[in-house]
Coordinates of C-alpha atoms and ligand atoms in Angstrom, one line a residue:
M1 CA 0.0 -0.1 -0.1
E2 CA 2.9 2.4 0.8
Q3 CA 3.9 2.1 -2.9
I4 CA 0.4 3.2 -4.0
K5 CA 0.4 5.9 -1.6
Q6 CA 3.7 7.0 -3.0
T7 CA 2.3 6.8 -6.6
L8 CA -0.6 8.7 -5.7
A9 CA 1.4 11.5 -3.9
V10 CA 3.5 11.9 -6.9
A11 CA 0.7 12.2 -9.3
L12 CA -1.2 14.6 -7.1
G13 CA 2.1 16.6 -6.7
A14 CA 2.4 16.8 -10.3
V15 CA -0.9 18.6 -10.7
L16 CA -0.9 20.5 -7.6
G17 CA 2.6 22.0 -8.1
G18 CA 4.7 20.3 -5.5
Q19 CA 2.5 20.8 -2.5
E20 CA 2.9 18.7 0.4
I21 CA 0.4 15.7 0.1
Q22 CA -0.9 14.0 3.3
L23 CA -3.1 11.1 2.7
E24 CA -5.7 9.7 4.9
R25 CA -7.7 6.6 5.2
P26 CA -11.3 6.8 4.1
K27 CA -14.0 5.3 6.8
S28 CA -14.5 2.3 4.9
Y29 CA -13.2 0.2 1.8
E30 CA -16.5 1.0 0.0
M31 CA -15.4 4.7 -0.1
G32 CA -11.8 3.8 -1.0
D33 CA -8.5 2.8 0.2
L34 CA -6.8 6.1 0.3
A35 CA -8.3 9.8 0.7
F36 CA -6.8 13.0 -0.2
P37 CA -8.5 15.9 1.9
C38 CA -8.6 18.8 -0.5
F39 CA -9.1 21.6 2.0
R40 CA -5.6 22.9 2.3
A41 CA -4.5 22.7 -1.4
A42 CA -7.9 24.2 -2.5
K43 CA -7.5 27.1 0.0
S44 CA -3.9 28.1 -1.3
M45 CA -5.3 27.7 -4.8
G46 CA -8.3 30.0 -4.1
L47 CA -10.8 27.2 -5.1
N48 CA -13.4 25.2 -2.9
A49 CA -12.4 21.9 -1.9
A50 CA -15.1 19.9 -3.6
Q51 CA -14.3 21.6 -6.8
L52 CA -10.6 20.7 -6.5
A53 CA -11.5 17.1 -5.7
D54 CA -13.7 17.0 -8.7
H55 CA -10.9 18.5 -10.9
L56 CA -8.3 16.0 -9.7
A57 CA -10.7 13.0 -10.1
H58 CA -10.7 13.9 -13.8
N59 CA -7.2 14.7 -14.2
V60 CA -5.1 12.2 -12.3
S61 CA -5.2 8.6 -13.1
I62 CA -3.6 5.6 -11.4
A63 CA -3.5 2.2 -13.0
G64 CA -5.5 -0.6 -11.2
A65 CA -7.5 2.1 -9.1
E66 CA -10.6 4.4 -9.5
L67 CA -10.4 8.0 -8.4
V68 CA -13.6 9.5 -7.1
A69 CA -14.5 12.9 -5.7
T70 CA -16.6 12.7 -2.6
G71 CA -17.5 16.0 -1.5
P72 CA -14.2 17.7 -0.3
Y73 CA -12.2 14.4 -0.6
L74 CA -10.5 12.8 -3.5
N75 CA -10.8 9.0 -2.8
L76 CA -8.6 6.4 -4.4
R77 CA -10.3 3.0 -4.7
L78 CA -8.2 -0.1 -5.8
D79 CA -9.9 -2.7 -8.0
S80 CA -10.9 -5.8 -5.9
E81 CA -8.1 -7.8 -7.4
N82 CA -5.5 -5.1 -6.9
R83 CA -6.6 -4.7 -3.4
A84 CA -6.2 -8.1 -2.6
R85 CA -2.9 -8.6 -4.3
T86 CA -1.5 -5.4 -2.8
V87 CA -2.4 -6.2 1.0
L88 CA -1.5 -9.8 0.7
G89 CA 1.7 -8.7 -0.7
D90 CA 2.4 -6.4 2.0
F91 CA 2.2 -9.2 4.5
F92 CA 3.9 -11.8 2.4
A93 CA 7.2 -10.1 1.8
R94 CA 10.1 -10.8 4.1
R95 CA 10.7 -7.5 6.0
E96 CA 14.2 -6.6 7.0
D97 CA 15.1 -5.2 10.4
M98 CA 17.1 -2.2 9.2
L99 CA 17.5 1.5 9.7
K100 CA 15.9 4.0 7.5
P101 CA 18.3 6.2 5.5
D102 CA 16.9 9.2 7.6
A103 CA 16.5 7.3 10.8
E104 CA 16.3 9.4 13.9
T105 CA 17.6 8.6 17.2
I106 CA 15.0 8.1 19.8
L107 CA 15.8 7.7 23.5
V108 CA 12.8 6.3 25.4
E109 CA 13.2 6.4 29.2
Y110 CA 10.7 4.2 30.9
S111 CA 10.0 1.9 33.7
S112 CA 12.6 3.4 36.1
P113 CA 11.5 1.8 39.5
N114 CA 12.7 2.9 42.7
I115 CA 15.3 0.6 44.4
A116 CA 14.0 -1.1 47.6
K117 CA 10.4 -0.6 46.6
L118 CA 8.4 -3.1 44.7
F119 CA 7.1 -2.5 41.3
T120 CA 3.8 -1.2 41.3
I121 CA 1.2 -1.0 38.7
G122 CA 2.1 2.4 37.8
H123 CA 5.4 1.1 36.7
L124 CA 3.7 -1.5 34.6
R125 CA 2.1 1.3 32.6
S126 CA 5.3 3.2 32.1
T127 CA 7.2 -0.2 31.3
M128 CA 4.6 -1.3 28.7
I129 CA 4.0 2.1 27.0
G130 CA 7.6 2.7 26.9
H131 CA 8.4 -0.9 25.5
A132 CA 5.7 -0.2 22.7
L133 CA 7.1 3.1 21.7
V134 CA 10.5 1.5 21.5
Q135 CA 9.3 -1.5 19.5
V136 CA 7.2 0.8 17.1
N137 CA 10.1 3.2 16.5
R138 CA 12.5 0.2 15.6
Y139 CA 9.8 -1.5 13.5
L140 CA 9.5 1.8 11.5
G141 CA 13.3 1.7 11.0
H142 CA 14.5 4.2 13.7
R143 CA 17.2 3.9 16.2
A144 CA 15.3 3.6 19.6
L145 CA 17.4 3.2 22.9
R146 CA 15.8 2.0 26.1
L147 CA 16.8 3.7 29.2
N148 CA 16.0 2.9 32.6
H149 CA 16.6 5.8 35.0
L150 CA 16.5 3.8 38.1
G151 CA 15.5 5.5 41.3
D152 CA 18.6 4.7 43.3
W153 CA 19.8 7.8 44.8
G154 CA 18.2 10.5 47.0
T155 CA 17.2 11.2 50.6
Q156 CA 15.0 8.1 50.6
F157 CA 18.1 6.1 50.8
G158 CA 19.0 8.0 53.9
T159 CA 15.7 6.7 55.3
L160 CA 16.3 3.2 54.3
L161 CA 19.8 3.1 55.8
A162 CA 18.5 4.6 59.1
A163 CA 15.6 2.2 59.2
Y164 CA 18.0 -0.8 58.5
K165 CA 20.3 0.4 61.3
R166 CA 17.4 0.7 63.6
W167 CA 15.2 -2.4 63.1
A168 CA 17.2 -5.0 61.0
E169 CA 21.1 -4.9 61.6
A170 CA 21.1 -6.4 65.0
D171 CA 18.8 -9.4 64.6
N172 CA 17.9 -9.9 61.0
P173 CA 21.1 -8.3 59.2
K174 CA 20.5 -10.5 55.8
L175 CA 16.8 -9.6 55.8
E176 CA 16.2 -13.4 55.7
M177 CA 13.6 -13.5 58.2
D178 CA 10.1 -11.8 58.5
F179 CA 10.0 -9.0 61.1
P180 CA 8.1 -9.8 64.3
W181 CA 6.8 -6.3 64.3
A182 CA 5.3 -6.3 60.8
D183 CA 1.9 -7.9 59.8
A184 CA 2.1 -11.5 58.3
V185 CA 3.5 -11.6 54.8
P186 CA 2.1 -13.6 52.1
E187 CA 4.3 -16.5 51.0
K188 CA 5.3 -15.2 47.6
R189 CA 6.4 -12.0 49.0
R190 CA 8.7 -13.3 51.6
S191 CA 11.7 -11.7 50.0
P192 CA 14.6 -9.4 51.2
L193 CA 13.3 -6.7 48.8
Y194 CA 9.8 -6.9 50.4
R195 CA 11.6 -6.5 54.0
L196 CA 13.4 -3.4 52.8
F197 CA 10.0 -2.0 51.7
Q198 CA 8.7 -2.8 55.1
L199 CA 11.6 -0.9 56.7
Y200 CA 10.9 2.0 54.6
V201 CA 7.2 2.1 55.2
R202 CA 7.7 1.8 59.1
F203 CA 10.3 4.4 59.2
H204 CA 8.1 6.9 57.1
K205 CA 5.1 6.2 59.5
E206 CA 7.0 6.9 62.7
E207 CA 9.0 9.9 61.7
Q208 CA 5.7 11.7 61.3
E209 CA 5.7 11.8 65.1
N210 CA 9.5 11.9 65.9
E211 CA 11.1 14.8 64.5
S212 CA 14.7 13.6 65.4
M213 CA 14.2 10.4 63.1
R214 CA 14.3 12.8 60.2
G215 CA 17.6 14.1 61.1
E216 CA 18.9 10.6 61.3
A217 CA 17.8 9.7 57.8
R218 CA 19.2 13.2 56.6
E219 CA 22.6 12.3 58.3
W220 CA 22.7 8.8 56.5
F221 CA 22.1 10.2 53.2
R222 CA 24.9 12.9 53.9
R223 CA 27.2 9.8 54.7
L224 CA 26.2 8.3 51.5
E225 CA 26.8 11.1 49.3
T226 CA 30.2 11.8 50.9
G227 CA 31.3 8.3 50.3
D228 CA 31.1 6.8 53.6
A229 CA 32.2 3.0 53.4
E230 CA 29.4 1.7 55.5
A231 CA 26.6 3.6 53.8
R232 CA 28.0 2.9 50.4
R233 CA 28.3 -1.1 51.1
L234 CA 24.8 -1.2 52.5
W235 CA 23.3 1.0 49.5
E236 CA 25.1 -1.3 47.0
W237 CA 23.6 -4.4 48.6
F238 CA 20.1 -2.9 48.7
R239 CA 20.5 -1.9 45.0
E240 CA 21.6 -5.6 44.2
I241 CA 18.6 -7.0 45.9
S242 CA 16.2 -4.8 44.0
L243 CA 17.9 -5.4 40.8
S244 CA 17.7 -9.1 40.7
E245 CA 14.0 -8.8 41.6
F246 CA 13.3 -6.4 38.8
Q247 CA 15.2 -8.7 36.4
R248 CA 12.8 -11.4 37.2
V249 CA 9.7 -9.1 36.5
Y250 CA 11.4 -7.8 33.3
D251 CA 11.9 -11.4 32.1
R252 CA 8.4 -12.1 32.8
L253 CA 7.2 -9.0 30.8
G254 CA 9.6 -9.6 28.0
V255 CA 11.3 -6.5 28.2
A256 CA 15.0 -5.3 28.3
F257 CA 17.1 -2.2 28.4
D258 CA 20.1 -0.9 26.7
A259 CA 21.2 1.3 29.6
M260 CA 20.3 1.1 33.3
D261 CA 22.1 4.3 34.2
G262 CA 20.0 5.2 37.4
E263 CA 20.2 8.4 39.5
S264 CA 23.2 7.4 41.3
F265 CA 25.1 7.1 38.0
Y266 CA 24.8 11.0 37.8
S267 CA 26.1 11.7 41.3
D268 CA 29.6 12.3 40.1
K269 CA 28.4 14.5 37.4
L270 CA 26.3 16.9 39.3
A271 CA 29.1 19.3 40.2
L272 CA 29.7 20.0 36.5
T273 CA 26.2 20.5 35.8
V274 CA 25.8 23.0 38.8
D275 CA 29.0 24.6 37.4
A276 CA 27.4 25.0 34.0
L277 CA 24.2 26.4 35.4
Q278 CA 26.5 28.8 37.6
G279 CA 28.6 29.7 34.6
S280 CA 25.6 30.8 32.4
G281 CA 24.2 32.9 35.2
L282 CA 20.9 30.9 35.9
L283 CA 21.4 30.1 39.6
E284 CA 20.0 32.4 42.1
D285 CA 19.5 32.2 45.9
G286 CA 16.4 30.6 47.2
E287 CA 14.9 30.1 50.6
G288 CA 17.2 28.8 53.3
G289 CA 20.5 29.0 51.3
S290 CA 19.0 26.8 48.4
R291 CA 20.0 27.5 44.9
I292 CA 17.3 27.8 42.4
I293 CA 16.3 28.7 38.9
R294 CA 13.5 31.1 38.2
L295 CA 11.2 30.2 35.2
E296 CA 8.5 32.7 35.4
D297 CA 9.6 34.1 32.1
V298 CA 8.7 30.9 30.4
G299 CA 5.4 30.6 32.2
I300 CA 6.3 28.2 34.9
H301 CA 5.6 29.8 38.4
T302 CA 7.5 27.4 40.6
P303 CA 11.2 27.8 40.4
C304 CA 13.4 24.7 39.8
I305 CA 15.4 23.9 43.0
V306 CA 19.1 22.9 42.0
L307 CA 20.7 22.7 45.4
K308 CA 19.0 22.5 48.7
G309 CA 20.0 24.6 51.7
D310 CA 22.6 22.1 52.8
G311 CA 24.2 21.9 49.2
S312 CA 22.8 18.4 48.5
S313 CA 21.2 17.6 45.2
I314 CA 17.7 16.8 44.4
Y315 CA 15.9 14.7 41.8
A316 CA 15.7 17.5 39.5
T317 CA 19.6 18.1 39.6
R318 CA 19.9 14.5 38.6
D319 CA 17.6 14.8 35.8
L320 CA 19.5 17.9 34.6
A321 CA 22.8 16.0 34.9
A322 CA 21.2 13.2 32.8
G323 CA 20.0 15.5 30.0
L324 CA 23.3 16.9 29.6
Y325 CA 25.1 13.5 29.7
R326 CA 22.6 12.0 27.1
K327 CA 23.2 14.9 24.8
S328 CA 26.8 14.2 24.6
R329 CA 26.6 10.4 24.8
Y330 CA 23.8 9.9 22.4
A331 CA 23.3 13.0 20.2
F332 CA 19.4 12.2 20.2
D333 CA 16.8 13.6 18.0
K334 CA 14.4 13.0 20.8
C335 CA 14.1 11.8 24.3
I336 CA 10.9 10.6 25.4
Y337 CA 10.0 10.3 29.3
V338 CA 7.4 7.9 30.1
V339 CA 6.5 8.9 33.4
G340 CA 3.2 9.5 35.4
S341 CA 1.2 12.8 35.1
D342 CA 2.0 13.4 38.7
Q343 CA 5.6 14.7 37.4
V344 CA 4.2 17.0 34.8
L345 CA 5.6 20.1 36.6
H346 CA 8.9 18.4 37.2
F347 CA 9.6 17.8 33.5
Q348 CA 8.5 21.2 32.7
Q349 CA 10.9 22.7 35.0
V350 CA 13.6 20.3 33.9
F351 CA 13.2 21.0 30.1
A352 CA 12.9 24.8 30.6
V353 CA 16.2 24.7 32.5
L354 CA 17.8 22.9 29.7
D355 CA 16.4 24.9 27.0
K356 CA 17.9 28.0 28.9
L357 CA 21.3 26.4 29.2
D358 CA 21.5 25.2 25.6
T359 CA 19.1 25.9 22.6
W360 CA 20.0 22.4 21.2
F361 CA 17.4 20.9 23.6
K362 CA 14.6 22.9 22.3
G363 CA 11.8 20.4 20.9
R364 CA 13.8 17.4 21.6
M365 CA 12.6 16.7 25.2
V366 CA 9.1 15.0 25.5
H367 CA 7.2 13.8 28.6
T368 CA 4.3 11.4 27.8
P369 CA 2.6 11.4 30.9
F370 CA 0.1 8.7 31.9
G371 CA -2.7 8.6 34.4
M372 CA -2.7 6.6 37.7
V373 CA -4.1 3.1 37.5
K374 CA -6.8 2.5 40.3
L375 CA -8.3 -0.6 41.4
P376 CA -12.0 -0.3 42.4
E377 CA -10.7 0.2 46.0
G378 CA -8.9 3.4 45.3
K379 CA -5.5 5.3 44.7
M380 CA -2.4 3.6 45.8
S381 CA 0.7 5.2 47.5
T382 CA 4.0 3.3 48.4
R383 CA 4.2 5.5 51.6
A384 CA 1.1 4.6 53.0
G385 CA 1.9 0.9 52.4
N386 CA -1.3 0.2 50.5
V387 CA 0.1 -0.3 47.1
I388 CA -1.0 -2.1 44.2
F389 CA 1.9 -4.5 43.3
L390 CA 2.5 -5.2 39.7
E391 CA 3.0 -8.9 40.2
D392 CA -0.3 -9.2 42.3
V393 CA -2.1 -7.8 39.2
L394 CA -0.5 -10.1 36.8
D395 CA -0.9 -13.1 38.9
E396 CA -4.6 -12.3 39.5
A397 CA -5.2 -12.0 35.7
V398 CA -3.4 -15.2 35.0
S399 CA -5.3 -17.2 37.7
R400 CA -8.7 -15.8 36.5
V401 CA -7.7 -16.8 32.9
L402 CA -6.7 -20.3 34.1
D403 CA -10.0 -20.8 35.8
I404 CA -11.6 -20.1 32.4
I405 CA -9.4 -22.4 30.6
E406 CA -10.2 -25.2 33.2
D407 CA -13.7 -24.6 32.4
K408 CA -13.7 -24.2 28.5
N409 CA -10.6 -26.3 27.4
P410 CA -9.3 -28.4 30.2
G411 CA -7.3 -30.5 27.8
L412 CA -5.3 -27.6 26.4
P413 CA -1.5 -28.5 26.3
D414 CA 0.8 -26.2 28.3
K415 CA -2.2 -24.5 30.0
H416 CA 0.0 -22.5 32.4
H417 CA 2.2 -21.0 29.7
V418 CA -0.9 -20.1 27.7
A419 CA -2.7 -18.6 30.8
E420 CA 0.5 -16.4 31.5
M421 CA 0.2 -15.0 27.8
L422 CA -3.5 -14.3 28.0
G423 CA -3.4 -12.8 31.5
M424 CA -0.4 -10.5 30.6
G425 CA -2.1 -9.9 27.3
A426 CA -5.5 -8.8 29.0
V427 CA -3.6 -6.3 31.4
V428 CA -1.4 -4.8 28.9
F429 CA -4.1 -4.4 26.3
F430 CA -6.5 -3.0 28.6
D431 CA -4.0 -0.5 29.6
A432 CA -3.3 0.5 26.0
M433 CA -7.1 0.8 24.9
N434 CA -7.6 3.4 27.6
D435 CA -6.5 7.2 27.0
R436 CA -3.1 7.3 28.1
V437 CA -3.6 10.4 30.3
K438 CA -6.8 9.7 32.1
P439 CA -6.7 7.6 35.2
I440 CA -7.8 4.1 34.8
T441 CA -9.9 1.8 37.0
F442 CA -9.2 -2.1 36.6
T443 CA -12.6 -4.0 36.2
W444 CA -11.4 -7.7 36.0
D445 CA -14.4 -9.0 34.1
R446 CA -13.9 -6.4 31.3
I447 CA -10.2 -6.9 31.1
I448 CA -10.4 -10.6 30.5
A449 CA -13.4 -10.9 28.5
L450 CA -13.2 -12.9 25.4
D451 CA -15.9 -11.0 23.6
G452 CA -15.0 -7.4 24.1
D453 CA -12.2 -4.9 23.0
T454 CA -9.8 -7.0 25.0
G455 CA -6.3 -8.6 24.4
P456 CA -7.9 -12.1 24.6
Y457 CA -10.3 -11.1 22.0
V458 CA -7.5 -10.4 19.7
Q459 CA -5.4 -13.4 20.8
Y460 CA -8.3 -15.6 20.2
A461 CA -8.8 -14.5 16.7
H462 CA -5.1 -15.3 16.1
A463 CA -5.6 -18.7 17.7
R464 CA -8.7 -19.5 15.6
I465 CA -6.9 -18.8 12.5
C466 CA -4.0 -21.0 13.7
S467 CA -6.4 -23.8 14.2
V468 CA -7.7 -23.4 10.6
L469 CA -4.3 -23.4 9.2
R470 CA -3.5 -26.5 11.1
K471 CA -6.6 -28.3 9.8
A472 CA -5.6 -27.2 6.3
G473 CA -2.4 -29.4 6.5
G474 CA 0.5 -29.0 4.4
D475 CA 2.9 -26.1 5.6
W476 CA 0.1 -23.7 6.1
I477 CA 0.7 -23.3 9.9
D478 CA 4.5 -22.7 9.3
L479 CA 3.6 -19.6 7.4
V480 CA 2.5 -17.8 10.5
R481 CA 5.3 -19.0 12.6
P482 CA 8.5 -16.9 13.0
T483 CA 11.6 -18.3 11.4
C484 CA 13.6 -17.9 14.5
S485 CA 12.8 -17.4 18.1
L486 CA 11.7 -14.0 19.4
G487 CA 13.4 -12.1 22.1
P488 CA 13.1 -8.6 23.7
D489 CA 15.2 -7.2 21.1
T490 CA 13.0 -8.4 18.2
A491 CA 10.7 -5.7 16.7
I492 CA 9.9 -7.2 13.4
I493 CA 8.9 -10.7 13.6
P494 CA 10.8 -12.7 11.1
F495 CA 8.2 -14.5 8.8
C496 CA 9.2 -16.4 5.6
E497 CA 8.5 -14.8 2.3
V498 CA 5.3 -16.4 0.6
E499 CA 4.0 -16.1 -2.9
V500 CA 0.7 -14.3 -3.4
P501 CA -1.6 -16.9 -5.1
P502 CA -2.2 -16.3 -8.7
A503 CA -6.0 -16.5 -8.6
L504 CA -7.7 -14.4 -5.9
G505 CA -11.4 -14.9 -6.9
G506 CA -12.1 -16.5 -3.7
L507 CA -11.8 -13.1 -2.0
S508 CA -14.5 -11.3 -3.9
D509 CA -16.9 -11.3 -0.9
K510 CA -17.5 -8.0 0.8
S511 CA -16.5 -9.5 4.1
A512 CA -13.1 -10.3 2.6
H513 CA -12.7 -6.8 1.5
S514 CA -13.5 -5.3 4.8
L515 CA -10.9 -7.5 6.3
L516 CA -8.2 -6.6 3.6
Y517 CA -9.1 -2.8 4.3
E518 CA -8.5 -3.5 8.1
L519 CA -5.3 -5.1 7.4
A520 CA -4.1 -2.3 5.3
G521 CA -4.8 0.0 8.3
L522 CA -2.1 -1.6 10.3
H523 CA 0.8 0.3 9.1
D524 CA -1.0 3.6 9.6
A525 CA -2.0 2.7 13.2
I526 CA 1.7 1.9 14.0
C527 CA 2.7 5.3 12.6
S528 CA 0.2 6.9 14.6
V529 CA 1.7 5.3 17.9
R530 CA 5.0 6.8 16.9
R531 CA 3.3 10.1 16.3
E532 CA 1.1 10.2 19.4
N533 CA 3.4 8.3 21.9
M534 CA 0.6 6.1 22.8
A535 CA -0.4 2.6 21.7
T536 CA -4.1 3.1 21.6
A537 CA -4.5 3.3 17.8
L538 CA -2.7 0.1 17.5
A539 CA -4.8 -1.6 20.0
R540 CA -8.0 -0.5 18.3
Q541 CA -6.8 -1.5 14.9
L542 CA -6.1 -5.0 16.2
V543 CA -9.6 -5.2 17.6
S544 CA -11.0 -4.0 14.1
I545 CA -9.1 -6.5 12.4
S546 CA -10.2 -9.2 14.7
K547 CA -13.9 -8.2 14.1
A548 CA -13.4 -8.1 10.3
F549 CA -11.7 -11.6 10.5
S550 CA -14.9 -12.9 12.4
G551 CA -17.1 -11.5 9.7
F552 CA -15.0 -13.0 6.8
Y553 CA -15.0 -16.4 8.7
T554 CA -18.7 -16.5 9.0
N555 CA -19.2 -15.4 5.4
C556 CA -16.5 -17.3 3.5
P557 CA -16.1 -21.0 4.3
I558 CA -12.5 -21.8 4.0
L559 CA -12.2 -25.5 4.5
T560 CA -15.6 -26.6 4.2
G561 CA -18.2 -26.1 1.5
D562 CA -17.7 -26.8 -2.3
N563 CA -14.7 -24.6 -2.5
T564 CA -12.4 -24.8 -5.4
E565 CA -8.7 -25.5 -4.7
A566 CA -8.1 -21.8 -5.9
D567 CA -10.6 -20.2 -3.7
R568 CA -9.4 -22.3 -0.7
R569 CA -6.0 -21.2 -1.4
A570 CA -6.9 -17.4 -1.6
R571 CA -8.9 -17.7 1.7
L572 CA -6.2 -19.4 3.5
S573 CA -3.9 -16.9 2.2
L574 CA -6.0 -14.1 3.6
C575 CA -5.9 -16.1 6.9
V576 CA -2.0 -16.1 6.9
A577 CA -1.9 -12.4 6.3
T578 CA -4.3 -11.7 9.2
A579 CA -2.5 -14.0 11.7
R580 CA 0.8 -12.3 10.8
A581 CA -1.0 -8.8 11.3
L582 CA -2.3 -9.7 14.6
R583 CA 0.8 -11.4 15.9
Q584 CA 3.1 -8.5 14.9
G585 CA 0.8 -6.0 16.3
L586 CA 0.4 -7.7 19.6
W587 CA 4.2 -8.2 19.7
L588 CA 4.9 -4.5 19.3
M589 CA 2.7 -3.9 22.4
G590 CA 4.6 -6.6 24.5
I591 CA 2.0 -9.3 24.0
N592 CA 2.3 -12.8 23.0
A593 CA -0.1 -14.6 20.8
P594 CA -0.5 -18.4 21.6
E595 CA -1.5 -20.7 18.7
E596 CA -3.9 -22.5 20.9
M597 CA -6.0 -21.3 23.8
Ligands
LIG1 N1 11.7 6.8 39.7 C1 10.8 7.5 39.5 C2 9.4 7.1 40.1 O1 9.3 5.7 40.3 C3 10.4 7.7 38.0 C4 11.6 8.4 37.2 C5 11.3 9.2 36.0 N2 12.5 9.4 35.2 C6 13.2 10.6 35.4 N3 14.0 10.8 34.5 N4 13.0 11.4 36.4 O2 8.5 7.8 40.4

């Protein structure tokens, strides 16, 4: 379809004298496969859009297609045969994983959990949105790098060190036992990392009433910042405990990172950053001896604090250092921060300061905020201790799916593995279907339903096609299997090259063309993920494809009936293209598609 788009754009450009041609997709294939909205071009030519559309319909011609003016739009409608051949061809060619000649370098910073805390459901949103952005950029031939800005530095480590000294060091130094003072812990959570988290929560609670504890925590952070051996040793150990736990979760989610330079990585680069800010005359005195940068002139009324009164750095200082470091290390075109909407102000400040310091940053820094996730019970907060842990949500989804499998298909081989794929898919897909910015509330029945706009619905469509292909015999099923195993670094699923059948008469039904039309929309949906920095368009398109497949499956018998061999082959080919589209689309979102469920 890209080729036809190009041909049409060139032909239109010739008539319109080199104006930029933006093509869209009409609402349905009955209207056409491509649409050119004439408004802008007409305006610049002093015509009305409908007149221009009409003029173009009479003066442009494309082989194998019909050009029709529909109000202010010029629609291109492919001949049926041509549509089928073009769309199948798109999915049957072998796609190479390679950079575009004008590839951009995109940094995507996501996940970024805090050491000594557990993954929360908010980190899942960041992780999976970030993963999808990376995958989509890579799929489209850009260089995308995966950065994890671990929260492994800051005053909270003072809290943690102080809490460890108080309540663990003497009788639970390796954090191997449950604390007698804490509530009973569920079996799966009895880990050193969880105990660190319990220490943190307890300290935080008690310091509210006990001012001196705050001083204690501050003192420990000061020792950490000045390189005190004991503080450093404990901090390293806390970090290690956390990282191994995080890795387990990342493996489960199928994600990986190119760099895990956390906040601590910048601790030796802060002085240089502060010097640069000082040198450019941006730093001013703030309250209590702090050093700040005023941003009123760019419409931000809260100044960015760079150094606290006691000279220590804060979260923003480390982000400023990270920005400068990334500029010199990666010379990126764009740096996308996938972080919750509660940090909007923080990023406005950081980006504004970087812009002031160096105009190179202008337009390159992007925060893609996302809303909080709620369970029906209410909001979560790590400090209060009533958090929603990521793994609990995944486990819950998987166990609910397993119940359904036990009920509907108890003989399914590899049940647990399939349940894991479906449960994960359900949660991640639900997340993507929702507007990125609004808060979302989890409603289990809606998330795992097989018959709504859900991940399992799309996965089910894929599995149903696989079952048809298996029954078709021969090597049909192999055509929808990757030619080598997939890993977190794979963006484009390697499928083998297939020949488009010579006769496509078996695809003359309307339902087949609806499906072809939806398949052709996959590429646009993927481009829109890159443009909008959210996976919603892709998730929706996968649902549309699945629905269209269901219509095709009902109306066009594939293996049954008195199909000719040619019709059977044409229809199976459409099945292959659909399964590939679904599997590839889900994969970009970080979701696996089982062959059976
Ligand atoms: N660690 C932070 C958190 O869990 C997110 C870090 C976001 N990234 C950044 N560059 N500040 O809330």
